[in-house]
Amino acid sequence: MTEVHAVVILERDDYNYFLPGLIAVCDGNKIKKNGYHGAPDLVAEVVSISSRSLDYIRKPVKYEQAGVREYWIVDPLRNVVMVYDFEAVGGGGVNSFALPLSRQSCLLSSG
């Protein structure tokens, strides 16, 4: 059994290492013992108060530059999921849209 750490090492950026909430990997050859080297196909982050500016401002830019195909921001405080489809717009642009959450989690509900 191979142990995989959830560290994403962006090969185009030697200074930033992220620990995303979820990644989807299509190329298993890039999975190493110390993490995934290169750009995952999909990265999802759950926003917290302490990570808000990092998740919304810095990470989309870094992930797009590294070659991530989709970046999802799950924001339970705003009840929104933002989906950045970096491949949808030509020329390196970002196409984003918000999806309202139609169902609350049983674990996160107040009652």
PDB file of N, CA and C in Angstrom:
ATOM      1  N   MET A   1       0.842  -1.181   0.000  1.00  0.00           N
ATOM      2  CA  MET A   1       0.000   0.000   0.000  1.00  0.00           C
ATOM      3  C   MET A   1       0.886   1.242   0.000  1.00  0.00           C
ATOM      4  N   THR A   2       0.576   2.202  -0.838  1.00  0.00           N
ATOM      5  CA  THR A   2       1.336   3.434  -0.929  1.00  0.00           C
ATOM      6  C   THR A   2       0.711   4.480  -0.022  1.00  0.00           C
ATOM      7  N   GLU A   3       1.528   5.121   0.776  1.00  0.00           N
ATOM      8  CA  GLU A   3       1.051   6.204   1.632  1.00  0.00           C
ATOM      9  C   GLU A   3       1.240   7.511   0.884  1.00  0.00           C
ATOM     10  N   VAL A   4       0.185   8.305   0.788  1.00  0.00           N
ATOM     11  CA  VAL A   4       0.245   9.570   0.079  1.00  0.00           C
ATOM     12  C   VAL A   4      -0.090  10.688   1.042  1.00  0.00           C
ATOM     13  N   HIS A   5       0.777  11.677   1.111  1.00  0.00           N
ATOM     14  CA  HIS A   5       0.516  12.856   1.927  1.00  0.00           C
ATOM     15  C   HIS A   5      -0.253  13.859   1.085  1.00  0.00           C
ATOM     16  N   ALA A   6      -1.060  14.683   1.706  1.00  0.00           N
ATOM     17  CA  ALA A   6      -1.893  15.635   0.979  1.00  0.00           C
ATOM     18  C   ALA A   6      -1.182  16.941   0.699  1.00  0.00           C
ATOM     19  N   VAL A   7       0.145  16.947   0.726  1.00  0.00           N
ATOM     20  CA  VAL A   7       0.902  18.151   0.417  1.00  0.00           C
ATOM     21  C   VAL A   7       0.958  18.303  -1.095  1.00  0.00           C
ATOM     22  N   VAL A   8       0.638  19.495  -1.581  1.00  0.00           N
ATOM     23  CA  VAL A   8       0.746  19.783  -3.006  1.00  0.00           C
ATOM     24  C   VAL A   8       1.980  20.645  -3.200  1.00  0.00           C
ATOM     25  N   ILE A   9       2.969  20.100  -3.893  1.00  0.00           N
ATOM     26  CA  ILE A   9       4.219  20.805  -4.154  1.00  0.00           C
ATOM     27  C   ILE A   9       4.138  21.336  -5.570  1.00  0.00           C
ATOM     28  N   LEU A  10       4.016  22.657  -5.703  1.00  0.00           N
ATOM     29  CA  LEU A  10       3.868  23.264  -7.015  1.00  0.00           C
ATOM     30  C   LEU A  10       5.240  23.391  -7.659  1.00  0.00           C
ATOM     31  N   GLU A  11       5.490  22.630  -8.716  1.00  0.00           N
ATOM     32  CA  GLU A  11       6.823  22.589  -9.311  1.00  0.00           C
ATOM     33  C   GLU A  11       7.228  23.903  -9.958  1.00  0.00           C
ATOM     34  N   ARG A  12       6.282  24.728 -10.304  1.00  0.00           N
ATOM     35  CA  ARG A  12       6.618  26.028 -10.898  1.00  0.00           C
ATOM     36  C   ARG A  12       6.826  27.101  -9.834  1.00  0.00           C
ATOM     37  N   ASP A  13       6.772  26.698  -8.581  1.00  0.00           N
ATOM     38  CA  ASP A  13       6.889  27.651  -7.475  1.00  0.00           C
ATOM     39  C   ASP A  13       7.590  26.961  -6.317  1.00  0.00           C
ATOM     40  N   ASP A  14       8.844  27.274  -6.093  1.00  0.00           N
ATOM     41  CA  ASP A  14       9.645  26.609  -5.063  1.00  0.00           C
ATOM     42  C   ASP A  14       9.346  27.095  -3.649  1.00  0.00           C
ATOM     43  N   TYR A  15       8.490  28.102  -3.484  1.00  0.00           N
ATOM     44  CA  TYR A  15       8.288  28.706  -2.172  1.00  0.00           C
ATOM     45  C   TYR A  15       6.938  28.414  -1.545  1.00  0.00           C
ATOM     46  N   ASN A  16       6.005  27.856  -2.293  1.00  0.00           N
ATOM     47  CA  ASN A  16       4.657  27.645  -1.789  1.00  0.00           C
ATOM     48  C   ASN A  16       4.303  26.168  -1.765  1.00  0.00           C
ATOM     49  N   TYR A  17       3.902  25.693  -0.595  1.00  0.00           N
ATOM     50  CA  TYR A  17       3.415  24.337  -0.407  1.00  0.00           C
ATOM     51  C   TYR A  17       2.060  24.447   0.271  1.00  0.00           C
ATOM     52  N   PHE A  18       1.033  23.872  -0.326  1.00  0.00           N
ATOM     53  CA  PHE A  18      -0.308  23.977   0.223  1.00  0.00           C
ATOM     54  C   PHE A  18      -0.792  22.617   0.705  1.00  0.00           C
ATOM     55  N   LEU A  19      -1.689  22.639   1.692  1.00  0.00           N
ATOM     56  CA  LEU A  19      -2.343  21.436   2.211  1.00  0.00           C
ATOM     57  C   LEU A  19      -3.834  21.553   1.929  1.00  0.00           C
ATOM     58  N   PRO A  20      -4.261  21.244   0.701  1.00  0.00           N
ATOM     59  CA  PRO A  20      -5.665  21.427   0.347  1.00  0.00           C
ATOM     60  C   PRO A  20      -6.583  20.448   1.061  1.00  0.00           C
ATOM     61  N   GLY A  21      -7.854  20.828   1.151  1.00  0.00           N
ATOM     62  CA  GLY A  21      -8.840  19.959   1.756  1.00  0.00           C
ATOM     63  C   GLY A  21      -9.074  18.712   0.934  1.00  0.00           C
ATOM     64  N   LEU A  22      -9.017  18.845  -0.394  1.00  0.00           N
ATOM     65  CA  LEU A  22      -9.255  17.709  -1.284  1.00  0.00           C
ATOM     66  C   LEU A  22      -8.523  17.953  -2.597  1.00  0.00           C
ATOM     67  N   ILE A  23      -7.925  16.900  -3.153  1.00  0.00           N
ATOM     68  CA  ILE A  23      -7.366  16.994  -4.496  1.00  0.00           C
ATOM     69  C   ILE A  23      -7.839  15.794  -5.303  1.00  0.00           C
ATOM     70  N   ALA A  24      -7.939  15.984  -6.613  1.00  0.00           N
ATOM     71  CA  ALA A  24      -8.202  14.887  -7.540  1.00  0.00           C
ATOM     72  C   ALA A  24      -7.010  14.801  -8.475  1.00  0.00           C
ATOM     73  N   VAL A  25      -6.447  13.605  -8.572  1.00  0.00           N
ATOM     74  CA  VAL A  25      -5.233  13.371  -9.345  1.00  0.00           C
ATOM     75  C   VAL A  25      -5.532  12.379 -10.454  1.00  0.00           C
ATOM     76  N   CYS A  26      -5.227  12.746 -11.681  1.00  0.00           N
ATOM     77  CA  CYS A  26      -5.417  11.823 -12.806  1.00  0.00           C
ATOM     78  C   CYS A  26      -4.119  11.131 -13.204  1.00  0.00           C
ATOM     79  N   ASP A  27      -2.980  11.729 -12.904  1.00  0.00           N
ATOM     80  CA  ASP A  27      -1.680  11.159 -13.270  1.00  0.00           C
ATOM     81  C   ASP A  27      -0.995  10.611 -12.028  1.00  0.00           C
ATOM     82  N   GLY A  28      -1.154   9.314 -11.768  1.00  0.00           N
ATOM     83  CA  GLY A  28      -0.591   8.674 -10.585  1.00  0.00           C
ATOM     84  C   GLY A  28       0.925   8.652 -10.551  1.00  0.00           C
ATOM     85  N   ASN A  29       1.584   8.870 -11.687  1.00  0.00           N
ATOM     86  CA  ASN A  29       3.044   8.881 -11.725  1.00  0.00           C
ATOM     87  C   ASN A  29       3.652  10.071 -10.990  1.00  0.00           C
ATOM     88  N   LYS A  30       2.844  11.104 -10.727  1.00  0.00           N
ATOM     89  CA  LYS A  30       3.357  12.288 -10.038  1.00  0.00           C
ATOM     90  C   LYS A  30       3.225  12.194  -8.513  1.00  0.00           C
ATOM     91  N   ILE A  31       2.675  11.094  -8.009  1.00  0.00           N
ATOM     92  CA  ILE A  31       2.527  10.910  -6.568  1.00  0.00           C
ATOM     93  C   ILE A  31       3.819  10.299  -6.026  1.00  0.00           C
ATOM     94  N   LYS A  32       4.456  11.017  -5.119  1.00  0.00           N
ATOM     95  CA  LYS A  32       5.707  10.581  -4.494  1.00  0.00           C
ATOM     96  C   LYS A  32       5.473  10.379  -3.003  1.00  0.00           C
ATOM     97  N   LYS A  33       6.448   9.834  -2.309  1.00  0.00           N
ATOM     98  CA  LYS A  33       6.306   9.587  -0.872  1.00  0.00           C
ATOM     99  C   LYS A  33       6.077  10.874  -0.075  1.00  0.00           C
ATOM    100  N   ASN A  34       6.645  11.988  -0.513  1.00  0.00           N
ATOM    101  CA  ASN A  34       6.515  13.240   0.238  1.00  0.00           C
ATOM    102  C   ASN A  34       5.408  14.144  -0.287  1.00  0.00           C
ATOM    103  N   GLY A  35       4.562  13.643  -1.182  1.00  0.00           N
ATOM    104  CA  GLY A  35       3.441  14.437  -1.663  1.00  0.00           C
ATOM    105  C   GLY A  35       3.256  14.318  -3.156  1.00  0.00           C
ATOM    106  N   TYR A  36       2.368  15.115  -3.662  1.00  0.00           N
ATOM    107  CA  TYR A  36       2.062  15.136  -5.090  1.00  0.00           C
ATOM    108  C   TYR A  36       2.901  16.221  -5.728  1.00  0.00           C
ATOM    109  N   HIS A  37       3.698  15.881  -6.702  1.00  0.00           N
ATOM    110  CA  HIS A  37       4.557  16.841  -7.382  1.00  0.00           C
ATOM    111  C   HIS A  37       3.917  17.249  -8.700  1.00  0.00           C
ATOM    112  N   GLY A  38       3.637  18.520  -8.841  1.00  0.00           N
ATOM    113  CA  GLY A  38       2.990  19.011 -10.043  1.00  0.00           C
ATOM    114  C   GLY A  38       1.618  19.557  -9.714  1.00  0.00           C
ATOM    115  N   ALA A  39       0.814  19.692 -10.731  1.00  0.00           N
ATOM    116  CA  ALA A  39      -0.505  20.285 -10.561  1.00  0.00           C
ATOM    117  C   ALA A  39      -1.579  19.205 -10.545  1.00  0.00           C
ATOM    118  N   PRO A  40      -2.351  19.099  -9.451  1.00  0.00           N
ATOM    119  CA  PRO A  40      -3.500  18.193  -9.454  1.00  0.00           C
ATOM    120  C   PRO A  40      -4.526  18.685 -10.472  1.00  0.00           C
ATOM    121  N   ASP A  41      -5.409  17.817 -10.873  1.00  0.00           N
ATOM    122  CA  ASP A  41      -6.439  18.229 -11.817  1.00  0.00           C
ATOM    123  C   ASP A  41      -7.502  19.088 -11.142  1.00  0.00           C
ATOM    124  N   LEU A  42      -7.826  18.764  -9.905  1.00  0.00           N
ATOM    125  CA  LEU A  42      -8.825  19.525  -9.158  1.00  0.00           C
ATOM    126  C   LEU A  42      -8.335  19.711  -7.729  1.00  0.00           C
ATOM    127  N   VAL A  43      -8.506  20.923  -7.209  1.00  0.00           N
ATOM    128  CA  VAL A  43      -8.187  21.236  -5.815  1.00  0.00           C
ATOM    129  C   VAL A  43      -9.426  21.876  -5.207  1.00  0.00           C
ATOM    130  N   ALA A  44      -9.801  21.442  -4.003  1.00  0.00           N
ATOM    131  CA  ALA A  44     -10.919  22.049  -3.272  1.00  0.00           C
ATOM    132  C   ALA A  44     -10.442  22.475  -1.887  1.00  0.00           C
ATOM    133  N   GLU A  45     -10.848  23.641  -1.472  1.00  0.00           N
ATOM    134  CA  GLU A  45     -10.500  24.181  -0.154  1.00  0.00           C
ATOM    135  C   GLU A  45     -11.783  24.574   0.568  1.00  0.00           C
ATOM    136  N   VAL A  46     -11.845  24.296   1.857  1.00  0.00           N
ATOM    137  CA  VAL A  46     -12.947  24.757   2.698  1.00  0.00           C
ATOM    138  C   VAL A  46     -12.456  25.990   3.434  1.00  0.00           C
ATOM    139  N   VAL A  47     -13.140  27.094   3.231  1.00  0.00           N
ATOM    140  CA  VAL A  47     -12.724  28.382   3.788  1.00  0.00           C
ATOM    141  C   VAL A  47     -13.004  28.443   5.282  1.00  0.00           C
ATOM    142  N   SER A  48     -12.038  28.971   6.011  1.00  0.00           N
ATOM    143  CA  SER A  48     -12.252  29.302   7.420  1.00  0.00           C
ATOM    144  C   SER A  48     -11.937  30.788   7.578  1.00  0.00           C
ATOM    145  N   ILE A  49     -12.247  31.336   8.719  1.00  0.00           N
ATOM    146  CA  ILE A  49     -11.985  32.755   8.948  1.00  0.00           C
ATOM    147  C   ILE A  49     -10.498  33.056   8.778  1.00  0.00           C
ATOM    148  N   SER A  50      -9.644  32.177   9.267  1.00  0.00           N
ATOM    149  CA  SER A  50      -8.200  32.434   9.201  1.00  0.00           C
ATOM    150  C   SER A  50      -7.610  32.231   7.804  1.00  0.00           C
ATOM    151  N   SER A  51      -8.290  31.482   6.930  1.00  0.00           N
ATOM    152  CA  SER A  51      -7.733  31.199   5.606  1.00  0.00           C
ATOM    153  C   SER A  51      -8.422  31.966   4.479  1.00  0.00           C
ATOM    154  N   ARG A  52      -9.399  32.803   4.809  1.00  0.00           N
ATOM    155  CA  ARG A  52     -10.235  33.456   3.800  1.00  0.00           C
ATOM    156  C   ARG A  52      -9.441  34.178   2.711  1.00  0.00           C
ATOM    157  N   SER A  53      -8.542  35.080   3.064  1.00  0.00           N
ATOM    158  CA  SER A  53      -7.817  35.842   2.040  1.00  0.00           C
ATOM    159  C   SER A  53      -6.875  34.941   1.250  1.00  0.00           C
ATOM    160  N   LEU A  54      -6.272  33.968   1.895  1.00  0.00           N
ATOM    161  CA  LEU A  54      -5.395  33.023   1.206  1.00  0.00           C
ATOM    162  C   LEU A  54      -6.187  32.201   0.187  1.00  0.00           C
ATOM    163  N   ASP A  55      -7.349  31.674   0.595  1.00  0.00           N
ATOM    164  CA  ASP A  55      -8.163  30.829  -0.279  1.00  0.00           C
ATOM    165  C   ASP A  55      -8.749  31.597  -1.463  1.00  0.00           C
ATOM    166  N   TYR A  56      -9.193  32.841  -1.229  1.00  0.00           N
ATOM    167  CA  TYR A  56      -9.860  33.615  -2.271  1.00  0.00           C
ATOM    168  C   TYR A  56      -8.903  34.419  -3.148  1.00  0.00           C
ATOM    169  N   ILE A  57      -7.764  34.841  -2.614  1.00  0.00           N
ATOM    170  CA  ILE A  57      -6.896  35.757  -3.359  1.00  0.00           C
ATOM    171  C   ILE A  57      -5.605  35.093  -3.834  1.00  0.00           C
ATOM    172  N   ARG A  58      -4.857  34.509  -2.939  1.00  0.00           N
ATOM    173  CA  ARG A  58      -3.535  33.995  -3.290  1.00  0.00           C
ATOM    174  C   ARG A  58      -3.582  32.623  -3.974  1.00  0.00           C
ATOM    175  N   LYS A  59      -4.375  31.710  -3.432  1.00  0.00           N
ATOM    176  CA  LYS A  59      -4.384  30.343  -3.964  1.00  0.00           C
ATOM    177  C   LYS A  59      -4.910  30.236  -5.395  1.00  0.00           C
ATOM    178  N   PRO A  60      -5.977  30.957  -5.788  1.00  0.00           N
ATOM    179  CA  PRO A  60      -6.404  30.831  -7.187  1.00  0.00           C
ATOM    180  C   PRO A  60      -5.295  31.195  -8.181  1.00  0.00           C
ATOM    181  N   VAL A  61      -4.553  32.234  -7.879  1.00  0.00           N
ATOM    182  CA  VAL A  61      -3.467  32.661  -8.763  1.00  0.00           C
ATOM    183  C   VAL A  61      -2.373  31.602  -8.818  1.00  0.00           C
ATOM    184  N   LYS A  62      -1.964  31.107  -7.653  1.00  0.00           N
ATOM    185  CA  LYS A  62      -0.892  30.103  -7.597  1.00  0.00           C
ATOM    186  C   LYS A  62      -1.310  28.805  -8.274  1.00  0.00           C
ATOM    187  N   TYR A  63      -2.551  28.357  -8.015  1.00  0.00           N
ATOM    188  CA  TYR A  63      -3.016  27.116  -8.619  1.00  0.00           C
ATOM    189  C   TYR A  63      -3.131  27.244 -10.144  1.00  0.00           C
ATOM    190  N   GLU A  64      -3.649  28.363 -10.627  1.00  0.00           N
ATOM    191  CA  GLU A  64      -3.757  28.550 -12.078  1.00  0.00           C
ATOM    192  C   GLU A  64      -2.371  28.576 -12.718  1.00  0.00           C
ATOM    193  N   GLN A  65      -1.443  29.307 -12.118  1.00  0.00           N
ATOM    194  CA  GLN A  65      -0.079  29.376 -12.655  1.00  0.00           C
ATOM    195  C   GLN A  65       0.585  27.999 -12.690  1.00  0.00           C
ATOM    196  N   ALA A  66       0.256  27.153 -11.723  1.00  0.00           N
ATOM    197  CA  ALA A  66       0.873  25.828 -11.633  1.00  0.00           C
ATOM    198  C   ALA A  66       0.254  24.824 -12.599  1.00  0.00           C
ATOM    199  N   GLY A  67      -0.927  25.136 -13.153  1.00  0.00           N
ATOM    200  CA  GLY A  67      -1.554  24.234 -14.105  1.00  0.00           C
ATOM    201  C   GLY A  67      -2.719  23.426 -13.564  1.00  0.00           C
ATOM    202  N   VAL A  68      -3.241  23.787 -12.381  1.00  0.00           N
ATOM    203  CA  VAL A  68      -4.441  23.133 -11.855  1.00  0.00           C
ATOM    204  C   VAL A  68      -5.585  23.434 -12.813  1.00  0.00           C
ATOM    205  N   ARG A  69      -6.394  22.425 -13.109  1.00  0.00           N
ATOM    206  CA  ARG A  69      -7.480  22.603 -14.079  1.00  0.00           C
ATOM    207  C   ARG A  69      -8.728  23.217 -13.457  1.00  0.00           C
ATOM    208  N   GLU A  70      -9.078  22.812 -12.228  1.00  0.00           N
ATOM    209  CA  GLU A  70     -10.235  23.380 -11.512  1.00  0.00           C
ATOM    210  C   GLU A  70      -9.866  23.621 -10.064  1.00  0.00           C
ATOM    211  N   TYR A  71     -10.383  24.728  -9.519  1.00  0.00           N
ATOM    212  CA  TYR A  71     -10.192  25.067  -8.104  1.00  0.00           C
ATOM    213  C   TYR A  71     -11.551  25.401  -7.518  1.00  0.00           C
ATOM    214  N   TRP A  72     -11.935  24.662  -6.492  1.00  0.00           N
ATOM    215  CA  TRP A  72     -13.221  24.879  -5.823  1.00  0.00           C
ATOM    216  C   TRP A  72     -12.973  25.500  -4.464  1.00  0.00           C
ATOM    217  N   ILE A  73     -13.741  26.541  -4.150  1.00  0.00           N
ATOM    218  CA  ILE A  73     -13.705  27.158  -2.830  1.00  0.00           C
ATOM    219  C   ILE A  73     -15.061  26.898  -2.182  1.00  0.00           C
ATOM    220  N   VAL A  74     -15.069  26.116  -1.124  1.00  0.00           N
ATOM    221  CA  VAL A  74     -16.288  25.811  -0.373  1.00  0.00           C
ATOM    222  C   VAL A  74     -16.316  26.751   0.821  1.00  0.00           C
ATOM    223  N   ASP A  75     -17.307  27.633   0.850  1.00  0.00           N
ATOM    224  CA  ASP A  75     -17.384  28.652   1.893  1.00  0.00           C
ATOM    225  C   ASP A  75     -18.668  28.459   2.706  1.00  0.00           C
ATOM    226  N   PRO A  76     -18.599  27.694   3.821  1.00  0.00           N
ATOM    227  CA  PRO A  76     -19.801  27.440   4.613  1.00  0.00           C
ATOM    228  C   PRO A  76     -20.338  28.689   5.308  1.00  0.00           C
ATOM    229  N   LEU A  77     -19.518  29.689   5.532  1.00  0.00           N
ATOM    230  CA  LEU A  77     -19.993  30.923   6.160  1.00  0.00           C
ATOM    231  C   LEU A  77     -20.881  31.729   5.218  1.00  0.00           C
ATOM    232  N   ARG A  78     -20.599  31.668   3.916  1.00  0.00           N
ATOM    233  CA  ARG A  78     -21.398  32.375   2.911  1.00  0.00           C
ATOM    234  C   ARG A  78     -22.384  31.446   2.216  1.00  0.00           C
ATOM    235  N   ASN A  79     -22.337  30.143   2.544  1.00  0.00           N
ATOM    236  CA  ASN A  79     -23.224  29.146   1.938  1.00  0.00           C
ATOM    237  C   ASN A  79     -23.069  29.102   0.418  1.00  0.00           C
ATOM    238  N   VAL A  80     -21.796  29.128  -0.027  1.00  0.00           N
ATOM    239  CA  VAL A  80     -21.492  29.223  -1.448  1.00  0.00           C
ATOM    240  C   VAL A  80     -20.335  28.300  -1.804  1.00  0.00           C
ATOM    241  N   VAL A  81     -20.376  27.783  -3.025  1.00  0.00           N
ATOM    242  CA  VAL A  81     -19.237  27.082  -3.611  1.00  0.00           C
ATOM    243  C   VAL A  81     -18.833  27.853  -4.862  1.00  0.00           C
ATOM    244  N   MET A  82     -17.591  28.315  -4.898  1.00  0.00           N
ATOM    245  CA  MET A  82     -17.054  29.003  -6.077  1.00  0.00           C
ATOM    246  C   MET A  82     -16.243  27.981  -6.860  1.00  0.00           C
ATOM    247  N   VAL A  83     -16.455  27.920  -8.173  1.00  0.00           N
ATOM    248  CA  VAL A  83     -15.730  26.984  -9.017  1.00  0.00           C
ATOM    249  C   VAL A  83     -14.964  27.774 -10.071  1.00  0.00           C
ATOM    250  N   TYR A  84     -13.647  27.672 -10.009  1.00  0.00           N
ATOM    251  CA  TYR A  84     -12.782  28.296 -11.003  1.00  0.00           C
ATOM    252  C   TYR A  84     -12.386  27.218 -12.003  1.00  0.00           C
ATOM    253  N   ASP A  85     -12.839  27.349 -13.228  1.00  0.00           N
ATOM    254  CA  ASP A  85     -12.497  26.414 -14.295  1.00  0.00           C
ATOM    255  C   ASP A  85     -11.436  27.088 -15.150  1.00  0.00           C
ATOM    256  N   PHE A  86     -10.162  26.821 -14.826  1.00  0.00           N
ATOM    257  CA  PHE A  86      -9.067  27.520 -15.478  1.00  0.00           C
ATOM    258  C   PHE A  86      -8.908  27.159 -16.950  1.00  0.00           C
ATOM    259  N   GLU A  87      -9.477  26.051 -17.389  1.00  0.00           N
ATOM    260  CA  GLU A  87      -9.375  25.658 -18.790  1.00  0.00           C
ATOM    261  C   GLU A  87     -10.507  26.221 -19.644  1.00  0.00           C
ATOM    262  N   ALA A  88     -11.566  26.731 -19.044  1.00  0.00           N
ATOM    263  CA  ALA A  88     -12.751  27.170 -19.782  1.00  0.00           C
ATOM    264  C   ALA A  88     -12.513  28.442 -20.582  1.00  0.00           C
ATOM    265  N   VAL A  89     -11.636  29.303 -20.129  1.00  0.00           N
ATOM    266  CA  VAL A  89     -11.404  30.588 -20.780  1.00  0.00           C
ATOM    267  C   VAL A  89     -10.004  30.566 -21.389  1.00  0.00           C
ATOM    268  N   GLY A  90      -9.890  30.892 -22.652  1.00  0.00           N
ATOM    269  CA  GLY A  90      -8.587  30.919 -23.301  1.00  0.00           C
ATOM    270  C   GLY A  90      -7.721  32.061 -22.805  1.00  0.00           C
ATOM    271  N   GLY A  91      -6.431  31.934 -22.983  1.00  0.00           N
ATOM    272  CA  GLY A  91      -5.507  33.009 -22.638  1.00  0.00           C
ATOM    273  C   GLY A  91      -5.223  33.151 -21.166  1.00  0.00           C
ATOM    274  N   GLY A  92      -5.444  32.113 -20.367  1.00  0.00           N
ATOM    275  CA  GLY A  92      -5.094  32.177 -18.951  1.00  0.00           C
ATOM    276  C   GLY A  92      -6.112  32.880 -18.074  1.00  0.00           C
ATOM    277  N   GLY A  93      -7.298  33.200 -18.599  1.00  0.00           N
ATOM    278  CA  GLY A  93      -8.317  33.848 -17.791  1.00  0.00           C
ATOM    279  C   GLY A  93      -8.979  32.893 -16.820  1.00  0.00           C
ATOM    280  N   VAL A  94      -9.830  33.436 -15.969  1.00  0.00           N
ATOM    281  CA  VAL A  94     -10.536  32.629 -14.978  1.00  0.00           C
ATOM    282  C   VAL A  94     -12.033  32.782 -15.207  1.00  0.00           C
ATOM    283  N   ASN A  95     -12.719  31.671 -15.352  1.00  0.00           N
ATOM    284  CA  ASN A  95     -14.171  31.658 -15.434  1.00  0.00           C
ATOM    285  C   ASN A  95     -14.687  31.145 -14.097  1.00  0.00           C
ATOM    286  N   SER A  96     -15.403  31.968 -13.358  1.00  0.00           N
ATOM    287  CA  SER A  96     -15.889  31.518 -12.053  1.00  0.00           C
ATOM    288  C   SER A  96     -17.384  31.770 -11.935  1.00  0.00           C
ATOM    289  N   PHE A  97     -18.019  30.948 -11.133  1.00  0.00           N
ATOM    290  CA  PHE A  97     -19.443  31.130 -10.854  1.00  0.00           C
ATOM    291  C   PHE A  97     -19.725  30.569  -9.474  1.00  0.00           C
ATOM    292  N   ALA A  98     -20.801  31.033  -8.880  1.00  0.00           N
ATOM    293  CA  ALA A  98     -21.168  30.589  -7.537  1.00  0.00           C
ATOM    294  C   ALA A  98     -22.378  29.681  -7.603  1.00  0.00           C
ATOM    295  N   LEU A  99     -22.377  28.661  -6.773  1.00  0.00           N
ATOM    296  CA  LEU A  99     -23.507  27.740  -6.654  1.00  0.00           C
ATOM    297  C   LEU A  99     -24.049  27.812  -5.228  1.00  0.00           C
ATOM    298  N   PRO A 100     -25.261  28.265  -5.011  1.00  0.00           N
ATOM    299  CA  PRO A 100     -25.786  28.245  -3.640  1.00  0.00           C
ATOM    300  C   PRO A 100     -25.951  26.803  -3.164  1.00  0.00           C
ATOM    301  N   LEU A 101     -25.615  26.556  -1.938  1.00  0.00           N
ATOM    302  CA  LEU A 101     -25.783  25.228  -1.366  1.00  0.00           C
ATOM    303  C   LEU A 101     -27.258  25.010  -1.068  1.00  0.00           C
ATOM    304  N   SER A 102     -27.815  23.924  -1.567  1.00  0.00           N
ATOM    305  CA  SER A 102     -29.249  23.693  -1.398  1.00  0.00           C
ATOM    306  C   SER A 102     -29.563  22.871  -0.154  1.00  0.00           C
ATOM    307  N   ARG A 103     -28.542  22.288   0.457  1.00  0.00           N
ATOM    308  CA  ARG A 103     -28.770  21.438   1.622  1.00  0.00           C
ATOM    309  C   ARG A 103     -27.686  21.694   2.647  1.00  0.00           C
ATOM    310  N   GLN A 104     -28.066  21.845   3.898  1.00  0.00           N
ATOM    311  CA  GLN A 104     -27.088  22.023   4.959  1.00  0.00           C
ATOM    312  C   GLN A 104     -26.601  20.678   5.443  1.00  0.00           C
ATOM    313  N   SER A 105     -25.367  20.653   5.876  1.00  0.00           N
ATOM    314  CA  SER A 105     -24.792  19.444   6.448  1.00  0.00           C
ATOM    315  C   SER A 105     -25.416  19.169   7.804  1.00  0.00           C
ATOM    316  N   CYS A 106     -25.669  17.898   8.099  1.00  0.00           N
ATOM    317  CA  CYS A 106     -26.164  17.508   9.423  1.00  0.00           C
ATOM    318  C   CYS A 106     -25.127  17.823  10.494  1.00  0.00           C
ATOM    319  N   LEU A 107     -23.847  17.737  10.129  1.00  0.00           N
ATOM    320  CA  LEU A 107     -22.780  17.983  11.104  1.00  0.00           C
ATOM    321  C   LEU A 107     -22.609  19.462  11.405  1.00  0.00           C
ATOM    322  N   LEU A 108     -22.933  20.332  10.439  1.00  0.00           N
ATOM    323  CA  LEU A 108     -22.707  21.764  10.612  1.00  0.00           C
ATOM    324  C   LEU A 108     -23.961  22.536  11.014  1.00  0.00           C
ATOM    325  N   SER A 109     -25.112  21.875  11.040  1.00  0.00           N
ATOM    326  CA  SER A 109     -26.345  22.584  11.371  1.00  0.00           C
ATOM    327  C   SER A 109     -26.370  22.957  12.860  1.00  0.00           C
ATOM    328  N   SER A 110     -27.065  24.026  13.154  1.00  0.00           N
ATOM    329  CA  SER A 110     -27.089  24.521  14.535  1.00  0.00           C
ATOM    330  C   SER A 110     -28.128  23.803  15.392  1.00  0.00           C
ATOM    331  N   GLY A 111     -29.003  23.034  14.790  1.00  0.00           N
ATOM    332  CA  GLY A 111     -30.061  22.415  15.572  1.00  0.00           C
ATOM    333  C   GLY A 111     -30.024  20.996  15.622  1.00  0.00           C
TER     334      GLY A 111
END
